[in-house]
XYZ file of C-alpha atoms in Angstrom:
419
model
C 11.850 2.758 19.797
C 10.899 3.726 16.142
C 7.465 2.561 14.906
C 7.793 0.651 12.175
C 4.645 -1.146 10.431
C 6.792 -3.702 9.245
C 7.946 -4.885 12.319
C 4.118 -4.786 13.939
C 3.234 -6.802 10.830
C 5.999 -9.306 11.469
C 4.678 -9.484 15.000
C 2.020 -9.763 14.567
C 1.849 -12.451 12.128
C 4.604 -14.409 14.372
C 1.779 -14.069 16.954
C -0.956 -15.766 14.379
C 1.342 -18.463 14.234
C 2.098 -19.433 18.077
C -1.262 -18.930 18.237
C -1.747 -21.211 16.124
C 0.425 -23.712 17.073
C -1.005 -23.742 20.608
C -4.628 -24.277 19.215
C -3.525 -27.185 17.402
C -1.321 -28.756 20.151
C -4.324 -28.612 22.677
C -6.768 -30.006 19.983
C -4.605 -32.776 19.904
C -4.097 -33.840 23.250
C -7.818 -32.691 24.227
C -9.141 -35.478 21.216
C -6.402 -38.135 22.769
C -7.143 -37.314 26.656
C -11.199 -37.690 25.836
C -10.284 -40.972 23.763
C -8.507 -42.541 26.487
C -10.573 -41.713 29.151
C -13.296 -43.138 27.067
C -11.761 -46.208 26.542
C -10.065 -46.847 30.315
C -13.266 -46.286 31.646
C -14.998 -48.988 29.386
C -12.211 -51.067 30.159
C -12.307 -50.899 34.061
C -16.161 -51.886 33.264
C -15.231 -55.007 31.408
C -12.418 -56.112 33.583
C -14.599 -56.377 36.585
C -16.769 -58.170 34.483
C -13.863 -60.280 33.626
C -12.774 -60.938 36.986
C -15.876 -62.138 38.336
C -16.877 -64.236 35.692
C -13.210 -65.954 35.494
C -12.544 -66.016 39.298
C -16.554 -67.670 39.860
C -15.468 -70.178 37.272
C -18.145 -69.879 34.501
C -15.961 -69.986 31.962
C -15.091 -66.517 30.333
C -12.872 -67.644 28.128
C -15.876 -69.061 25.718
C -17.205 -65.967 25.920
C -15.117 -63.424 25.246
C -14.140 -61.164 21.932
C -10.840 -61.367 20.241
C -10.379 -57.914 20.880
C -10.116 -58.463 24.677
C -6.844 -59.856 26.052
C -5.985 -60.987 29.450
C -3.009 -62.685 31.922
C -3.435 -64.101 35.406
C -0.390 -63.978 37.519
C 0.632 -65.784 41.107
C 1.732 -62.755 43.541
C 5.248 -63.909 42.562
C 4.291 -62.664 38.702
C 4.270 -66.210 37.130
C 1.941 -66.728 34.323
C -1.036 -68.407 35.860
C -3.165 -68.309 32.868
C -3.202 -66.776 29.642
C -4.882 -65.478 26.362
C -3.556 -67.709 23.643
C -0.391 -66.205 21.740
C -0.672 -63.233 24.007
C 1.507 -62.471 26.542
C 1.134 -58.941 28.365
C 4.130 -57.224 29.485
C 4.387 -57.016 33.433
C 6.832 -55.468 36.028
C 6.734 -56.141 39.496
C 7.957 -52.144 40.185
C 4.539 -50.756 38.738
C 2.378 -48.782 40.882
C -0.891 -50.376 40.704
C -3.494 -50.152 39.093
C -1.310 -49.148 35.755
C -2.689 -48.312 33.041
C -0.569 -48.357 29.290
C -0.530 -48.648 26.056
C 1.795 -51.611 24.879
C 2.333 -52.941 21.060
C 2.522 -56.551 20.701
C 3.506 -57.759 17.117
C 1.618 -55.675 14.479
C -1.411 -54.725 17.267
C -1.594 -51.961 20.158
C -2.960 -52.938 23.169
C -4.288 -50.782 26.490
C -3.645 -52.788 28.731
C -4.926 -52.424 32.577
C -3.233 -54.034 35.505
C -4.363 -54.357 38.978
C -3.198 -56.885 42.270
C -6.691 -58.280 43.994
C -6.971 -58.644 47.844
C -5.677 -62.137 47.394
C -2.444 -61.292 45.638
C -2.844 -62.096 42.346
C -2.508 -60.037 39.673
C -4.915 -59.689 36.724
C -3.808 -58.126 33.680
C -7.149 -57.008 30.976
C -6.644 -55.508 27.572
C -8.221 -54.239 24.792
C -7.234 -53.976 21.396
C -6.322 -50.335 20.850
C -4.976 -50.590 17.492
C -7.739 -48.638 14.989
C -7.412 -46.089 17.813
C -3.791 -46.004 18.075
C -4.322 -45.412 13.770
C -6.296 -42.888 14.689
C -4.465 -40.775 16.729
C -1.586 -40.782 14.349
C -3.617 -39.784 11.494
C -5.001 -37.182 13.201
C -1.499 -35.860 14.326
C -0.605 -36.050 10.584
C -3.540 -34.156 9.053
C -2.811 -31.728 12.232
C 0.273 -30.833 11.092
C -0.711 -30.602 7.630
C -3.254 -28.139 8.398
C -0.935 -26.010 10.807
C 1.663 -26.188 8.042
C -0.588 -25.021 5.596
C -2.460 -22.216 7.738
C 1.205 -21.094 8.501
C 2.616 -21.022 4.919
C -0.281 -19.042 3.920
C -0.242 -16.641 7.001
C 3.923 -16.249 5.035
C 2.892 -16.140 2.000
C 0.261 -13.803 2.802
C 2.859 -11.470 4.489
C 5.837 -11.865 1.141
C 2.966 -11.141 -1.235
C 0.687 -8.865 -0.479
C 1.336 -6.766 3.032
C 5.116 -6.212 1.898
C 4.000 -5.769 -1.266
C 2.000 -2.818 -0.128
C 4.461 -1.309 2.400
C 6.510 -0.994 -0.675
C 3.850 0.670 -2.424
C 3.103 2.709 0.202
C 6.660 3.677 -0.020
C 6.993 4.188 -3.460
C 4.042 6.719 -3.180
C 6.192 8.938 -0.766
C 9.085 8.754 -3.231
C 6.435 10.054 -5.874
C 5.255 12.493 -4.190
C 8.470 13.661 -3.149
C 10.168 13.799 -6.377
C 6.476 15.264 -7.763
C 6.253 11.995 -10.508
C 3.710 9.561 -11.567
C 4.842 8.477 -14.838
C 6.671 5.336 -12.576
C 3.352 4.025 -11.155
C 3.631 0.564 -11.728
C 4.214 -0.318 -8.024
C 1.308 1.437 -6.536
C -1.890 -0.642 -6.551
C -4.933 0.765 -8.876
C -6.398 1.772 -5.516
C -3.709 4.265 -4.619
C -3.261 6.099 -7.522
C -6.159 8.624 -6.749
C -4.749 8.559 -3.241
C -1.248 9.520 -4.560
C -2.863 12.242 -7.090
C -4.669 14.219 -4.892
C -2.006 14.505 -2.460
C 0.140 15.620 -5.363
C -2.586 17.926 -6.251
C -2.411 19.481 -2.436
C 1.527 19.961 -2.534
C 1.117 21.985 -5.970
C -1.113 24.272 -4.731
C 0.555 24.751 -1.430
C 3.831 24.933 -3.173
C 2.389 27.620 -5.679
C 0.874 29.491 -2.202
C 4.043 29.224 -0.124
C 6.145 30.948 -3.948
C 3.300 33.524 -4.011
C 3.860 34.632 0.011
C 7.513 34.348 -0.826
C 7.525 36.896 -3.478
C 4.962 39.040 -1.820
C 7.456 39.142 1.387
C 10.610 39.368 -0.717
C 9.101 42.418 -2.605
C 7.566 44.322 0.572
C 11.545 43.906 2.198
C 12.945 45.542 -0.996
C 10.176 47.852 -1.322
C 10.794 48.829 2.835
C 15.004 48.456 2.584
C 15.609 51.308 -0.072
C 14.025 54.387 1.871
C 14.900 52.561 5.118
C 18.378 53.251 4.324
C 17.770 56.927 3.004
C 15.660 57.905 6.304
C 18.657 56.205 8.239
C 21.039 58.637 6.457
C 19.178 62.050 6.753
C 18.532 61.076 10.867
C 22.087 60.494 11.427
C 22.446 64.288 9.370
C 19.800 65.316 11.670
C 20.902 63.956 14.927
C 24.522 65.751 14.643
C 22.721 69.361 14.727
C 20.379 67.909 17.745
C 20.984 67.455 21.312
C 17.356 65.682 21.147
C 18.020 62.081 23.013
C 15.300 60.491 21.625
C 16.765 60.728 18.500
C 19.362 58.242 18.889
C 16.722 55.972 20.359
C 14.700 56.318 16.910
C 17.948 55.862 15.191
C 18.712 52.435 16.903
C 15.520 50.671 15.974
C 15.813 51.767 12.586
C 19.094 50.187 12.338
C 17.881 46.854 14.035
C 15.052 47.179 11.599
C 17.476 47.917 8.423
C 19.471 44.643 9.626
C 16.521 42.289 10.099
C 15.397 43.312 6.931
C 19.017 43.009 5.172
C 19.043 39.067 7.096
C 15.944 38.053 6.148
C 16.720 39.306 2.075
C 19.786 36.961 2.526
C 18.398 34.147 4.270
C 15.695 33.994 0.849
C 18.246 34.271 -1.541
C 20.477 31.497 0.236
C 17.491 29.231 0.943
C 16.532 29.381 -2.685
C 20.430 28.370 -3.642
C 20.823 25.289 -1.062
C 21.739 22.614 -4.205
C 24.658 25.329 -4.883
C 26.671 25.269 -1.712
C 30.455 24.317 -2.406
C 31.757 22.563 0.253
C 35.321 22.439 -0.543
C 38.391 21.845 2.050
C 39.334 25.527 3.935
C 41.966 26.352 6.291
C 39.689 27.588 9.076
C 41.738 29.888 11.209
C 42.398 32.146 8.093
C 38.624 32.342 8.021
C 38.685 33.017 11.592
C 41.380 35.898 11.715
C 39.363 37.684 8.954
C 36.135 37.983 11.281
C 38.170 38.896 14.350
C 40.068 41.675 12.617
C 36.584 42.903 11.043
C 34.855 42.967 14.462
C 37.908 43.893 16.487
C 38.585 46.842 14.639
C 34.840 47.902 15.297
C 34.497 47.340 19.018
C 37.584 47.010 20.362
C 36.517 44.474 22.555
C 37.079 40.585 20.614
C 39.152 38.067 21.724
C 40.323 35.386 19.938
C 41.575 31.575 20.950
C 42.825 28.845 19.511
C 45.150 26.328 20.616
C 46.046 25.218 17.479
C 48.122 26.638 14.145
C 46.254 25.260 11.200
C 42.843 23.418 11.067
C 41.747 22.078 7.199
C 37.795 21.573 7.633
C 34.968 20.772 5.205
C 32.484 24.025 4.297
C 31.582 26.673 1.610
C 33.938 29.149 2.761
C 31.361 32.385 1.646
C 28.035 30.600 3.587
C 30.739 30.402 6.365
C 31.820 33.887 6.705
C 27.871 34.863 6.486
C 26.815 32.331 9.461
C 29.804 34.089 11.490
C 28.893 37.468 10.461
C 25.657 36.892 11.735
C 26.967 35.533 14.877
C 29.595 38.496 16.148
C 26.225 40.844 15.235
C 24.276 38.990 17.234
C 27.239 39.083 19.822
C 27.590 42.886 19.668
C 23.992 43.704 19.831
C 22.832 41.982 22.928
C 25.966 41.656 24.740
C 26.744 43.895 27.681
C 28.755 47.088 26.842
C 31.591 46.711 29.050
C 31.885 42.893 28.374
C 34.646 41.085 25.546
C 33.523 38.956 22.888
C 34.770 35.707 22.801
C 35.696 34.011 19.187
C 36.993 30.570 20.421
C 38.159 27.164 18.140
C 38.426 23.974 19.597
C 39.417 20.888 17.534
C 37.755 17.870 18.258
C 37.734 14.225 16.809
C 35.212 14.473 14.051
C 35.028 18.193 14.021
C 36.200 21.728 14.749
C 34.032 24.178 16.984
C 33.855 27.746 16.202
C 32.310 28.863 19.533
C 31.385 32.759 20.068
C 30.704 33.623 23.798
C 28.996 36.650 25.558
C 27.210 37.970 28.307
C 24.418 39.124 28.142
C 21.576 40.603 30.607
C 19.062 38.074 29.298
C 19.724 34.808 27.823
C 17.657 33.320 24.602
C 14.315 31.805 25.480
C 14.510 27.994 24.347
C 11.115 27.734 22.913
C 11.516 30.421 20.538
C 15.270 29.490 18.995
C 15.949 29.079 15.821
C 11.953 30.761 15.674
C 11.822 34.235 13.615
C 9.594 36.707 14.301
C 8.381 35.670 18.149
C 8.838 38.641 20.677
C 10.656 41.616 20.368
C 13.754 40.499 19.258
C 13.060 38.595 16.054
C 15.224 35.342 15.745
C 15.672 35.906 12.569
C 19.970 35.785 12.557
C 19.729 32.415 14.259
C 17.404 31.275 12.546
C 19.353 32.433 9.545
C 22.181 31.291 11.027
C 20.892 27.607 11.378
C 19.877 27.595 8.262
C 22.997 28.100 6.849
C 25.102 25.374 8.968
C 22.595 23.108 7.578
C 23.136 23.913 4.152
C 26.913 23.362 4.436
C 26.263 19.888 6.597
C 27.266 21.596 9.660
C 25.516 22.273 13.336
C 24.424 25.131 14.844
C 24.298 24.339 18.880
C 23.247 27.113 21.901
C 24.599 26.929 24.973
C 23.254 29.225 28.305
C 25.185 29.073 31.636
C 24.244 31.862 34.732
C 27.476 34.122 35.843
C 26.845 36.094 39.046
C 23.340 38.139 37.521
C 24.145 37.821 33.980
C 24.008 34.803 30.997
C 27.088 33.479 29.375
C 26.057 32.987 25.952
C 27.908 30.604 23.756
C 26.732 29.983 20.218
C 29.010 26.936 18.444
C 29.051 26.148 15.241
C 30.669 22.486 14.498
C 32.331 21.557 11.490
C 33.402 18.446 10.063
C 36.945 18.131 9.504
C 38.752 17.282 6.503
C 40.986 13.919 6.478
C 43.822 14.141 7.195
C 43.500 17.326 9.725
């Protein structure tokens, strides 16, 4: 999964706000368990009270508060006695002692009932009302406070943190498209941020155009007598019978083509923005480079189980990927061995594949890598480049035969509707 500081934000604050929630929800019923307990138990208190002072006939009922309330019932729960106007509600099925909260008229009552040793039941209440007020104001301003915590934990989130991703955005966009002149949604406190990156990418742009041009130069300055040393050895070598001649001859001429790739990887790098990518009949394309490479080997085969293919490239960056390719192909593959040139239509795109054995296949870690180990890299690389430049991919494939690699390099192009 992508990391996205958005999303943690989102989570985050979503946790904030459970967490919130579940802080308020205990508070509450924490506040009304320690308010009932308070009040049973001072209850339970005064109904013994009650009990002996009714039942030992001292009168109770010239003594006690209008906030107290009480019913005496037979065991068969008939009233026996009663506070005036007050009748508590009573159920024969209750598992005694019960203990509840009951509204009668406009009050709220806890009410405890119990069953003495003699069968009768005594029913003692308290007026609960302020406390019953209570606990519903206190579940109001409860939810007013988690409503308001929460809508600021949102607003919090729509006005300032996404407000800052944006800008934190918008200063990649700037720095991308090398601009400042549309700062107005980076905060004050980015800007110098923003300008000294800029700052860094100048002078490692102007570094990387220096080392460019000093590399371009020293290829043109090494490729013109290159080629003229090339051309008096090969003089040389047809008046010698001296072996290591030929050997000297070979390296130059993997040296003149590394330095001839490399001189056309720069110049096509430098024209990316002017690749046409127009629609091509690809096995025209395809006929050309076998004919070219045929012709100097002997040993190319082509395949293709199809008659026409329309596909989507720059038909020039094209022929140069392949070119680079069947090189490639010729160089390292084994003498005796055919070159494969294979196309294979698929849904979304046509493969050019070019297979070969070789002793040795390509070490993983260094493709698409110029310039690691003796053999350079630098046509796949090239290569890659290219594919990339016409929207295409450049894939490597490496499969053991007997004591030898079968090499197949595939380039995949996207077909044109309608193919």
């Amino acid at each position: 999964m992508k990391k996205s500081l958005k999303l943690q934000l989102v989570l985050l604050l979503g946790f904030l706000v459970l967490l919130l929630t579940a802080y308020h929800v205990l508070l509450y019923l924490s506040v009304e368990k320690v308010l009932f307990s308070s009040v049973d138990r001072h209850m339970a208190e005064d109904a013994k009270a009650f009990e002996l002072s009714y039942f030992s006939g001292k009168g109770y009922e010239d003594t006690h508060t209008n906030y107290e309330v009480y019913t005496i019932r037979t065991p068969d729960g008939l009233v026996l006695d009663s506070t005036e106007n007050v009748l508590l509600p009573f159920d024969e099925s209750w598992r005694m002692p019960d203990i509840r909260t009951v509204k009668y008229g406009d009050s709220f009552y806890r009410v405890l009932t119990y069953r003495r040793g003699d069968g009768f039941y005594v029913q003692y209440a308290v007026n609960f009302t302020s406390e019953a007020e209570f606990l519903k104001s206190l579940k109001l301003y409860m939810f007013i406070s988690w409503s308001s915590i929460s809508l600021l934990i949102v607003l919090t989130y729509l006005l300032v943190l996404r407000s800052v991703i944006t800008s934190i955005r918008f200063i990649s966009d700037a720095v991308v498209k090398e601009r400042l002149e549309d700062g107005k949604d980076i905060y004050q406190e980015l800007k110098p941020l923003l300008e000294k990156i800029r700052d860094a990418l100048h002078r490692l742009k102007a570094l990387s155009e220096r080392q460019k041009n000093v590399i371009l130069g020293l290829s043109h300055s090494i490729k013109t007598p290159l080629s003229t040393a090339i051309l008096l050895l090969e003089d040389t070598i047809r008046h010698s019978e001296d072996v290591n001649l030929k050997v000297v001859r070979d390296e130059l001429w993997r040296l003149e083509r590394n330095v001839s790739a490399f001189l056309r990887m720069s110049k096509m790098e430098n024209q990316q923005n002017l690749a046409r990518i127009e629609k091509h009949e690809l096995l025209s394309i395809m006929k050309q480079v076998f004919h070219l490479y045929d012709a100097k080997s002997g040993r190319v085969r082509f395949e293709s189980a199809e008659e026409s293919i329309y596909v989507l490239c720059d038909r020039d960056i094209l022929l140069e990927v392949l070119n680079i390719l069947m090189d490639n192909a010729l160089t390292h593959s084994l003498r005796d061995s055919f070159i494969t040139l294979r196309v294979v239509k698929e849904d979304l795109y046509t493969s050019v594949c070019i297979e070969n054995l070789a002793e040795k296949g390509i070490d993983e870690e260094k493709l698409f890598k110029p310039f690691e180990g003796r053999y350079t890299g630098i046509g796949l690389y090239m290569a890659h480049k290219l594919s990339l430049i016409m929207n295409c991919k450049l894939r490597v494939y490496q499969q053991k035969v007997d004591d030898h690699i079968l090499v197949k390099v595939c380039v995949h192009i996207p077909l044109s509707q309608g193919s």
